[in-house]
PDB file of C-alpha atoms in Angstrom:
ATOM      1  CA  ARG A 123     -13.032  76.715   6.855  1.00 42.00           C
ATOM      2  CA  ASP A 124     -16.454  78.078   6.069  1.00 46.00           C
ATOM      3  CA  LYS A 125     -18.765  75.129   6.660  1.00 44.00           C
ATOM      4  CA  GLY A 126     -21.083  76.483   4.000  1.00 41.00           C
ATOM      5  CA  PHE A 127     -18.432  76.268   1.282  1.00 42.00           C
ATOM      6  CA  ASN A 128     -19.172  73.582  -1.299  1.00 46.00           C
ATOM      7  CA  GLU A 129     -16.162  71.402  -2.154  1.00 45.00           C
ATOM      8  CA  CYS A 130     -17.417  70.133  -5.497  1.00 47.00           C
ATOM      9  CA  THR A 131     -14.313  68.906  -7.333  1.00 46.00           C
ATOM     10  CA  PRO A 132     -12.709  65.428  -7.252  1.00 50.00           C
ATOM     11  CA  TRP A 133      -9.256  66.871  -7.913  1.00 53.00           C
ATOM     12  CA  PRO A 134      -6.623  67.043  -5.136  1.00 60.00           C
ATOM     13  CA  VAL A 135      -6.778  70.846  -5.301  1.00 59.00           C
ATOM     14  CA  GLN A 136     -10.117  71.777  -3.789  1.00 64.00           C
ATOM     15  CA  GLY A 137     -12.171  74.892  -4.374  1.00 63.00           C
ATOM     16  CA  TRP A 138     -11.088  76.382  -1.061  1.00 64.00           C
ATOM     17  CA  ASP A 139      -7.433  76.053  -2.056  1.00 70.00           C
ATOM     18  CA  MET A 140      -8.141  77.804  -5.360  1.00 66.00           C
ATOM     19  CA  LEU A 141      -9.792  80.696  -3.530  1.00 71.00           C
ATOM     20  CA  LEU A 142      -6.787  81.064  -1.241  1.00 76.00           C
ATOM     21  CA  ALA A 143      -4.440  80.984  -4.233  1.00 72.00           C
ATOM     22  CA  GLY A 144      -6.536  83.611  -6.000  1.00 69.00           C
ATOM     23  CA  ARG A 145      -6.487  85.835  -2.917  1.00 73.00           C
ATOM     24  CA  ASN A 146      -2.685  85.571  -2.711  1.00 75.00           C
ATOM     25  CA  VAL A 147      -2.290  86.377  -6.411  1.00 70.00           C
ATOM     26  CA  VAL A 148      -4.501  89.455  -6.035  1.00 70.00           C
ATOM     27  CA  ALA A 149      -2.408  90.593  -3.059  1.00 74.00           C
ATOM     28  CA  LYS A 150       0.784  90.210  -5.104  1.00 70.00           C
ATOM     29  CA  VAL A 151      -0.664  92.110  -8.063  1.00 68.00           C
ATOM     30  CA  ARG A 152      -1.770  94.947  -5.785  1.00 71.00           C
ATOM     31  CA  GLU A 153       1.715  95.084  -4.294  1.00 72.00           C
ATOM     32  CA  LEU A 154       3.136  95.531  -7.797  1.00 70.00           C
ATOM     33  CA  ASP A 155       0.483  98.066  -8.740  1.00 71.00           C
ATOM     34  CA  ASP A 156       1.401 100.209  -5.745  1.00 72.00           C
ATOM     35  CA  ARG A 157       4.679 101.029  -7.459  1.00 71.00           C
ATOM     36  CA  SER A 158       2.901 102.755 -10.348  1.00 77.00           C
ATOM     37  CA  ILE A 159       0.114 104.423  -8.344  1.00 85.00           C
ATOM     38  CA  THR A 160       0.176 108.029  -7.189  1.00 90.00           C
ATOM     39  CA  PRO A 161      -1.343 108.413  -3.692  1.00 90.00           C
ATOM     40  CA  THR A 162      -4.343 110.707  -4.118  1.00 95.00           C
ATOM     41  CA  LEU A 163      -6.911 112.165  -1.728  1.00 96.00           C
ATOM     42  CA  PRO A 164     -10.488 110.927  -2.350  1.00 96.00           C
ATOM     43  CA  GLN A 165     -11.823 114.463  -2.978  1.00 97.00           C
ATOM     44  CA  PHE A 166      -9.116 115.362  -5.534  1.00 97.00           C
ATOM     45  CA  ARG A 167     -10.310 117.201  -8.663  1.00 97.00           C
ATOM     46  CA  LEU A 168      -8.386 117.624 -11.906  1.00 97.00           C
ATOM     47  CA  PRO A 169      -8.395 121.247 -13.077  1.00 95.00           C
ATOM     48  CA  GLN A 170     -10.379 122.015 -16.236  1.00 95.00           C
ATOM     49  CA  THR A 171     -11.280 118.360 -16.755  1.00 97.00           C
ATOM     50  CA  ARG A 172     -14.760 117.316 -17.844  1.00 97.00           C
ATOM     51  CA  VAL A 173     -15.835 113.761 -17.016  1.00 98.00           C
ATOM     52  CA  ALA A 174     -18.910 111.872 -18.248  1.00 98.00           C
ATOM     53  CA  ILE A 175     -20.458 108.681 -16.896  1.00 98.00           C
ATOM     54  CA  VAL A 176     -22.061 106.251 -19.358  1.00 98.00           C
ATOM     55  CA  SER A 177     -24.259 103.279 -18.473  1.00 98.00           C
ATOM     56  CA  ILE A 178     -26.880 101.049 -20.073  1.00 97.00           C
ATOM     57  CA  CYS A 179     -29.755  99.639 -18.022  1.00 94.00           C
ATOM     58  CA  ALA A 180     -31.896  97.614 -20.426  1.00 92.00           C
ATOM     59  CA  TYR A 181     -33.591  95.570 -17.704  1.00 92.00           C
ATOM     60  CA  ALA A 182     -37.361  95.799 -17.149  1.00 93.00           C
ATOM     61  CA  GLU A 183     -38.396  99.033 -15.425  1.00 93.00           C
ATOM     62  CA  ASP A 184     -39.384  97.236 -12.202  1.00 94.00           C
ATOM     63  CA  GLU A 185     -36.233  95.107 -11.996  1.00 95.00           C
ATOM     64  CA  PRO A 186     -34.388  95.902  -8.721  1.00 95.00           C
ATOM     65  CA  VAL A 187     -31.015  95.982 -10.492  1.00 94.00           C
ATOM     66  CA  ARG A 188     -32.259  98.755 -12.787  1.00 95.00           C
ATOM     67  CA  ILE A 189     -33.883 100.711  -9.958  1.00 96.00           C
ATOM     68  CA  PHE A 190     -30.929 100.518  -7.555  1.00 96.00           C
ATOM     69  CA  GLY A 191     -28.242 100.879 -10.229  1.00 96.00           C
ATOM     70  CA  SER A 192     -29.847 103.879 -11.907  1.00 97.00           C
ATOM     71  CA  GLU A 193     -30.493 105.683  -8.615  1.00 97.00           C
ATOM     72  CA  ASN A 194     -26.959 105.018  -7.380  1.00 98.00           C
ATOM     73  CA  HIS A 195     -25.427 106.381 -10.590  1.00 98.00           C
ATOM     74  CA  GLN A 196     -27.709 109.439 -10.623  1.00 98.00           C
ATOM     75  CA  VAL A 197     -26.981 110.387  -7.015  1.00 98.00           C
ATOM     76  CA  TYR A 198     -23.218 109.966  -7.446  1.00 98.00           C
ATOM     77  CA  ALA A 199     -23.192 112.060 -10.642  1.00 98.00           C
ATOM     78  CA  GLN A 200     -25.226 114.827  -8.974  1.00 97.00           C
ATOM     79  CA  VAL A 201     -22.988 114.907  -5.891  1.00 97.00           C
ATOM     80  CA  HIS A 202     -19.851 115.463  -7.968  1.00 97.00           C
ATOM     81  CA  GLY A 203     -21.289 117.375 -10.924  1.00 97.00           C
ATOM     82  CA  TYR A 204     -20.561 114.735 -13.561  1.00 98.00           C
ATOM     83  CA  ASP A 205     -22.715 114.434 -16.690  1.00 98.00           C
ATOM     84  CA  LEU A 206     -24.559 111.108 -16.773  1.00 98.00           C
ATOM     85  CA  PHE A 207     -25.703 109.286 -19.909  1.00 98.00           C
ATOM     86  CA  GLN A 208     -28.097 106.447 -19.048  1.00 97.00           C
ATOM     87  CA  PHE A 209     -29.514 104.338 -21.863  1.00 97.00           C
ATOM     88  CA  THR A 210     -32.362 101.866 -21.385  1.00 95.00           C
ATOM     89  CA  ASP A 211     -32.909 100.646 -24.948  1.00 93.00           C
ATOM     90  CA  ALA A 212     -30.941 100.047 -28.142  1.00 94.00           C
ATOM     91  CA  SER A 213     -33.070 102.643 -29.956  1.00 94.00           C
ATOM     92  CA  GLN A 214     -31.454 105.354 -27.792  1.00 97.00           C
ATOM     93  CA  ILE A 215     -27.962 104.517 -29.073  1.00 97.00           C
ATOM     94  CA  VAL A 216     -27.637 106.079 -32.501  1.00 97.00           C
ATOM     95  CA  PRO A 217     -25.374 104.424 -35.081  1.00 97.00           C
ATOM     96  CA  ASN A 218     -21.909 105.935 -35.352  1.00 98.00           C
ATOM     97  CA  VAL A 219     -21.567 105.961 -39.125  1.00 97.00           C
ATOM     98  CA  PRO A 220     -17.930 107.161 -39.393  1.00 97.00           C
ATOM     99  CA  ALA A 221     -16.834 104.363 -37.022  1.00 97.00           C
ATOM    100  CA  GLY A 222     -19.099 101.758 -38.627  1.00 97.00           C
ATOM    101  CA  MET A 223     -20.907 101.055 -35.334  1.00 97.00           C
ATOM    102  CA  ASP A 224     -24.576 100.097 -35.135  1.00 97.00           C
ATOM    103  CA  VAL A 225     -26.051  98.172 -32.191  1.00 95.00           C
ATOM    104  CA  ASN A 226     -28.726  96.811 -34.547  1.00 94.00           C
ATOM    105  CA  ASP A 227     -26.317  95.345 -37.094  1.00 92.00           C
ATOM    106  CA  GLY A 228     -27.208  91.758 -36.163  1.00 87.00           C
ATOM    107  CA  VAL A 229     -23.555  90.923 -35.489  1.00 84.00           C
ATOM    108  CA  HIS A 230     -22.864  92.451 -32.088  1.00 87.00           C
ATOM    109  CA  LYS A 231     -24.631  91.092 -29.029  1.00 86.00           C
ATOM    110  CA  PRO A 232     -26.149  93.535 -26.479  1.00 90.00           C
ATOM    111  CA  PHE A 233     -23.035  93.550 -24.324  1.00 87.00           C
ATOM    112  CA  PHE A 234     -21.257  95.357 -27.193  1.00 92.00           C
ATOM    113  CA  TRP A 235     -23.679  98.289 -27.031  1.00 95.00           C
ATOM    114  CA  LYS A 236     -21.345  99.987 -24.565  1.00 97.00           C
ATOM    115  CA  VAL A 237     -18.688 100.486 -27.262  1.00 97.00           C
ATOM    116  CA  ASN A 238     -21.099 102.341 -29.559  1.00 98.00           C
ATOM    117  CA  ALA A 239     -22.504 104.368 -26.642  1.00 98.00           C
ATOM    118  CA  VAL A 240     -19.099 105.456 -25.303  1.00 98.00           C
ATOM    119  CA  LYS A 241     -17.837 106.298 -28.797  1.00 98.00           C
ATOM    120  CA  ASN A 242     -20.857 108.565 -29.350  1.00 98.00           C
ATOM    121  CA  VAL A 243     -20.238 110.432 -26.092  1.00 98.00           C
ATOM    122  CA  MET A 244     -16.529 110.824 -26.820  1.00 98.00           C
ATOM    123  CA  ASP A 245     -17.297 112.196 -30.292  1.00 98.00           C
ATOM    124  CA  GLN A 246     -19.315 115.088 -28.876  1.00 96.00           C
ATOM    125  CA  ALA A 247     -17.801 118.454 -29.655  1.00 93.00           C
ATOM    126  CA  SER A 248     -19.861 120.490 -27.187  1.00 93.00           C
ATOM    127  CA  PRO A 249     -19.360 119.737 -24.465  1.00 93.00           C
ATOM    128  CA  ARG A 250     -16.178 117.786 -25.112  1.00 96.00           C
ATOM    129  CA  TYR A 251     -15.381 115.230 -22.432  1.00 98.00           C
ATOM    130  CA  ASP A 252     -11.773 114.632 -21.380  1.00 98.00           C
ATOM    131  CA  TRP A 253     -12.549 111.286 -19.731  1.00 98.00           C
ATOM    132  CA  VAL A 254     -15.496 108.895 -19.932  1.00 98.00           C
ATOM    133  CA  LEU A 255     -16.331 106.345 -17.265  1.00 98.00           C
ATOM    134  CA  TRP A 256     -18.245 103.256 -18.343  1.00 98.00           C
ATOM    135  CA  ILE A 257     -20.092 101.490 -15.519  1.00 98.00           C
ATOM    136  CA  ASP A 258     -22.383  98.458 -15.821  1.00 96.00           C
ATOM    137  CA  CYS A 259     -25.931  98.874 -14.590  1.00 96.00           C
ATOM    138  CA  ASP A 260     -25.310  96.371 -11.781  1.00 95.00           C
ATOM    139  CA  ALA A 261     -22.068  98.050 -10.648  1.00 95.00           C
ATOM    140  CA  LEU A 262     -22.466 100.584  -7.844  1.00 96.00           C
ATOM    141  CA  PHE A 263     -20.459 103.495  -6.452  1.00 97.00           C
ATOM    142  CA  MET A 264     -19.641 102.214  -2.965  1.00 95.00           C
ATOM    143  CA  GLU A 265     -17.371 105.074  -1.877  1.00 95.00           C
ATOM    144  CA  PRO A 266     -19.471 108.122  -2.809  1.00 94.00           C
ATOM    145  CA  SER A 267     -16.964 110.619  -1.419  1.00 96.00           C
ATOM    146  CA  ARG A 268     -14.234 109.501  -3.854  1.00 97.00           C
ATOM    147  CA  THR A 269     -14.178 111.389  -7.130  1.00 98.00           C
ATOM    148  CA  ILE A 270     -13.540 109.883 -10.523  1.00 98.00           C
ATOM    149  CA  ASP A 271     -10.821 112.539 -10.891  1.00 98.00           C
ATOM    150  CA  SER A 272      -8.962 111.010  -7.954  1.00 98.00           C
ATOM    151  CA  VAL A 273      -8.994 107.561  -9.567  1.00 97.00           C
ATOM    152  CA  ILE A 274      -7.704 109.031 -12.822  1.00 97.00           C
ATOM    153  CA  HIS A 275      -4.892 110.859 -11.051  1.00 96.00           C
ATOM    154  CA  MET A 276      -4.042 107.818  -8.953  1.00 94.00           C
ATOM    155  CA  HIS A 277      -3.480 105.591 -11.984  1.00 91.00           C
ATOM    156  CA  ALA A 278      -2.546 108.011 -14.777  1.00 92.00           C
ATOM    157  CA  ALA A 279      -0.260 110.556 -13.116  1.00 90.00           C
ATOM    158  CA  ASN A 280       2.576 108.034 -12.862  1.00 83.00           C
ATOM    159  CA  THR A 281       3.544 106.356 -16.138  1.00 78.00           C
ATOM    160  CA  THR A 282       6.077 104.021 -14.490  1.00 77.00           C
ATOM    161  CA  SER A 283       5.181 100.400 -15.210  1.00 79.00           C
ATOM    162  CA  ALA A 284       4.367  98.112 -12.308  1.00 78.00           C
ATOM    163  CA  THR A 285       7.297  95.659 -12.138  1.00 82.00           C
ATOM    164  CA  THR A 286       9.695  94.129  -9.632  1.00 82.00           C
ATOM    165  CA  LEU A 287      12.576  96.175 -10.993  1.00 84.00           C
ATOM    166  CA  PRO A 288      14.510  97.976  -8.228  1.00 82.00           C
ATOM    167  CA  PRO A 289      14.864 101.772  -8.342  1.00 80.00           C
ATOM    168  CA  SER A 290      17.191 102.968 -11.086  1.00 82.00           C
ATOM    169  CA  SER A 291      20.871 103.145 -10.150  1.00 85.00           C
ATOM    170  CA  PRO A 292      23.967 104.351 -12.064  1.00 87.00           C
ATOM    171  CA  THR A 293      25.771 101.148 -11.056  1.00 89.00           C
ATOM    172  CA  GLU A 294      23.102  98.663 -12.129  1.00 88.00           C
ATOM    173  CA  ALA A 295      24.128  95.770 -14.355  1.00 89.00           C
ATOM    174  CA  ASP A 296      23.822  95.972 -18.137  1.00 88.00           C
ATOM    175  CA  HIS A 297      21.050  93.352 -18.305  1.00 85.00           C
ATOM    176  CA  VAL A 298      18.994  95.386 -15.796  1.00 87.00           C
ATOM    177  CA  LYS A 299      19.479  98.531 -17.874  1.00 87.00           C
ATOM    178  CA  ARG A 300      18.394  96.580 -20.952  1.00 86.00           C
ATOM    179  CA  ILE A 301      15.151  95.310 -19.451  1.00 86.00           C
ATOM    180  CA  ARG A 302      14.435  98.711 -17.903  1.00 83.00           C
ATOM    181  CA  ALA A 303      14.730 100.308 -21.337  1.00 84.00           C
ATOM    182  CA  ARG A 304      12.250  97.759 -22.650  1.00 82.00           C
ATOM    183  CA  VAL A 305       9.737  98.060 -19.811  1.00 81.00           C
ATOM    184  CA  ASP A 306       9.952 101.845 -19.353  1.00 80.00           C
ATOM    185  CA  PRO A 307      11.336 103.289 -22.599  1.00 80.00           C
ATOM    186  CA  PRO A 308      11.825 107.043 -22.970  1.00 80.00           C
ATOM    187  CA  GLY A 309       8.723 108.864 -24.160  1.00 81.00           C
ATOM    188  CA  MET A 310       6.176 106.496 -22.630  1.00 81.00           C
ATOM    189  CA  PRO A 311       2.685 107.254 -24.000  1.00 88.00           C
ATOM    190  CA  GLU A 312       0.094 108.860 -21.760  1.00 91.00           C
ATOM    191  CA  VAL A 313      -2.331 106.590 -19.952  1.00 93.00           C
ATOM    192  CA  SER A 314      -5.584 106.430 -21.913  1.00 96.00           C
ATOM    193  CA  LEU A 315      -7.355 103.424 -20.404  1.00 96.00           C
ATOM    194  CA  ILE A 316      -7.884 102.447 -16.767  1.00 95.00           C
ATOM    195  CA  PHE A 317      -9.740  99.182 -16.236  1.00 91.00           C
ATOM    196  CA  ALA A 318     -10.695  96.885 -13.393  1.00 86.00           C
ATOM    197  CA  VAL A 319      -9.349  93.357 -12.910  1.00 78.00           C
ATOM    198  CA  ASP A 320     -10.446  90.357 -10.892  1.00 73.00           C
ATOM    199  CA  SER A 321      -9.312  86.750 -10.497  1.00 65.00           C
ATOM    200  CA  THR A 322     -10.278  85.973 -14.125  1.00 65.00           C
ATOM    201  CA  GLY A 323      -8.402  88.916 -15.647  1.00 71.00           C
ATOM    202  CA  ILE A 324     -10.107  91.986 -17.105  1.00 77.00           C
ATOM    203  CA  ASN A 325     -13.458  92.894 -15.611  1.00 83.00           C
ATOM    204  CA  ASN A 326     -14.763  95.505 -18.002  1.00 89.00           C
ATOM    205  CA  GLY A 327     -17.867  96.261 -15.977  1.00 92.00           C
ATOM    206  CA  VAL A 328     -16.060  99.483 -15.012  1.00 96.00           C
ATOM    207  CA  TRP A 329     -13.394 101.303 -17.031  1.00 97.00           C
ATOM    208  CA  LEU A 330     -12.171 104.821 -17.760  1.00 98.00           C
ATOM    209  CA  LEU A 331     -11.182 106.068 -21.194  1.00 98.00           C
ATOM    210  CA  LYS A 332      -9.380 109.314 -21.955  1.00 98.00           C
ATOM    211  CA  ASN A 333     -10.447 111.224 -25.054  1.00 98.00           C
ATOM    212  CA  THR A 334      -7.278 110.587 -27.077  1.00 98.00           C
ATOM    213  CA  GLU A 335      -6.541 109.400 -30.594  1.00 97.00           C
ATOM    214  CA  TRP A 336      -5.431 106.045 -29.147  1.00 96.00           C
ATOM    215  CA  SER A 337      -8.771 105.640 -27.357  1.00 98.00           C
ATOM    216  CA  HIS A 338     -10.841 106.290 -30.474  1.00 98.00           C
ATOM    217  CA  ASP A 339      -8.720 103.790 -32.397  1.00 97.00           C
ATOM    218  CA  PHE A 340      -9.063 101.289 -29.540  1.00 96.00           C
ATOM    219  CA  LEU A 341     -12.877 101.524 -29.584  1.00 97.00           C
ATOM    220  CA  TYR A 342     -12.841 101.032 -33.355  1.00 97.00           C
ATOM    221  CA  ARG A 343     -10.590  97.966 -33.122  1.00 94.00           C
ATOM    222  CA  TRP A 344     -12.664  96.571 -30.244  1.00 94.00           C
ATOM    223  CA  TRP A 345     -15.924  96.867 -32.177  1.00 94.00           C
ATOM    224  CA  HIS A 346     -14.405  95.500 -35.388  1.00 92.00           C
ATOM    225  CA  SER A 347     -12.404  92.756 -33.644  1.00 87.00           C
ATOM    226  CA  ASP A 348     -11.138  90.201 -36.122  1.00 80.00           C
ATOM    227  CA  ILE A 349     -11.998  87.366 -33.739  1.00 76.00           C
ATOM    228  CA  LEU A 350     -15.653  88.096 -34.454  1.00 73.00           C
ATOM    229  CA  GLN A 351     -15.035  87.143 -38.063  1.00 70.00           C
ATOM    230  CA  GLY A 352     -14.273  83.780 -39.675  1.00 61.00           C
ATOM    231  CA  PRO A 353     -14.264  80.845 -37.214  1.00 57.00           C
ATOM    232  CA  GLY A 354     -14.657  83.271 -34.310  1.00 57.00           C
ATOM    233  CA  LYS A 355     -18.194  84.235 -35.299  1.00 61.00           C
ATOM    234  CA  ASN A 356     -19.336  80.730 -34.333  1.00 58.00           C
ATOM    235  CA  HIS A 357     -18.104  81.173 -30.781  1.00 57.00           C
ATOM    236  CA  ASN A 358     -19.579  83.224 -27.968  1.00 57.00           C
ATOM    237  CA  CYS A 359     -16.965  85.973 -28.162  1.00 62.00           C
ATOM    238  CA  SER A 360     -17.978  88.511 -25.560  1.00 77.00           C
ATOM    239  CA  ASP A 361     -17.113  92.165 -25.225  1.00 83.00           C
ATOM    240  CA  GLN A 362     -14.674  91.131 -22.498  1.00 81.00           C
ATOM    241  CA  SER A 363     -12.760  88.569 -24.567  1.00 80.00           C
ATOM    242  CA  THR A 364     -12.526  90.913 -27.561  1.00 85.00           C
ATOM    243  CA  MET A 365     -11.345  93.755 -25.325  1.00 88.00           C
ATOM    244  CA  GLN A 366      -8.713  91.491 -23.796  1.00 83.00           C
ATOM    245  CA  HIS A 367      -7.595  90.379 -27.250  1.00 81.00           C
ATOM    246  CA  GLN A 368      -7.007  93.983 -28.329  1.00 86.00           C
ATOM    247  CA  LEU A 369      -5.007  94.774 -25.191  1.00 86.00           C
ATOM    248  CA  LEU A 370      -2.896  91.604 -25.135  1.00 82.00           C
ATOM    249  CA  TYR A 371      -2.178  90.875 -28.778  1.00 78.00           C
ATOM    250  CA  GLU A 372       0.213  93.778 -29.379  1.00 72.00           C
ATOM    251  CA  ARG A 373       2.624  92.728 -26.620  1.00 74.00           C
ATOM    252  CA  SER A 374       2.170  88.975 -26.660  1.00 72.00           C
ATOM    253  CA  MET A 375       4.983  88.458 -29.174  1.00 69.00           C
ATOM    254  CA  ILE A 376       7.634  90.290 -27.110  1.00 70.00           C
ATOM    255  CA  LEU A 377       7.192  88.419 -23.831  1.00 76.00           C
ATOM    256  CA  ASP A 378      10.222  86.318 -22.868  1.00 80.00           C
ATOM    257  CA  GLU A 379      12.069  85.051 -19.781  1.00 84.00           C
ATOM    258  CA  GLU A 380      13.787  88.410 -19.258  1.00 83.00           C
ATOM    259  CA  TRP A 381      10.431  90.223 -19.304  1.00 81.00           C
ATOM    260  CA  ASP A 382       8.808  87.640 -17.066  1.00 81.00           C
ATOM    261  CA  ALA A 383      11.661  87.806 -14.548  1.00 82.00           C
ATOM    262  CA  VAL A 384      10.628  91.338 -13.555  1.00 82.00           C
ATOM    263  CA  GLU A 385       6.868  90.723 -13.817  1.00 79.00           C
ATOM    264  CA  GLY A 386       6.700  93.010 -16.852  1.00 79.00           C
ATOM    265  CA  PRO A 387       3.220  94.291 -17.782  1.00 80.00           C
ATOM    266  CA  LEU A 388       1.126  92.272 -20.204  1.00 79.00           C
ATOM    267  CA  TRP A 389      -1.002  95.166 -21.380  1.00 82.00           C
ATOM    268  CA  VAL A 390      -0.170  97.904 -23.844  1.00 86.00           C
ATOM    269  CA  PRO A 391       1.532 100.911 -22.172  1.00 86.00           C
ATOM    270  CA  GLU A 392      -1.575 103.080 -22.662  1.00 91.00           C
ATOM    271  CA  ALA A 393      -3.528 100.837 -20.275  1.00 89.00           C
ATOM    272  CA  ARG A 394      -3.443 100.571 -16.482  1.00 87.00           C
TER     273      ARG A 394
END
């Protein structure tokens, strides 16, 4: 054990044990994810695909996180020829009137600014962006040789859901055919959202959104989340919890033992 680790709980399960459990869960999830990932070279580029990077760095100008984050994002964008939109103040994010988004509406906290900013970039007609990457100011590109295109292809080229279902077989049992039809129905929608996860679930410090009708509707529903209204407005509902609500709510009513038995996906089929 790391002697510097602080065991600060009186419960029989100590912090170290929780970390080990979390590591094992992550390993299992990655094993499942591998079944729906297309191996892709780091330098891969999608033909005729325009990608934009959007970030907000509203820290003080001399804050190290703003200096390092901004420089890292600028260098990466220049290396790969991506357009970069960096905002440093709410005044730079214009209201999106058709979508009813305004960062100065007094309802949405600063961490919701990203929704308005990304929506504005996706609404541009010239140039029109096929994909938009959101990245927090304090998130860095640590593998500069890997393109955003390669990440998109890796997660969006294969629409097969990540489950424990075995490969399809003509002789498989009826109950397996039934759950397969539920998990991977014919005409699966295209992948429109690729997001990061950690031990607490969604980590929306980094996510990719394809410029599709579903994505525009998703941003609208995220901004106008009903859990920000009524009793929810008295709670600290973050951009992360409202995003998770939009992605989980649609499927939450269809989960059952059959679905759980094959580790069926929790998210909507448009998300990876």
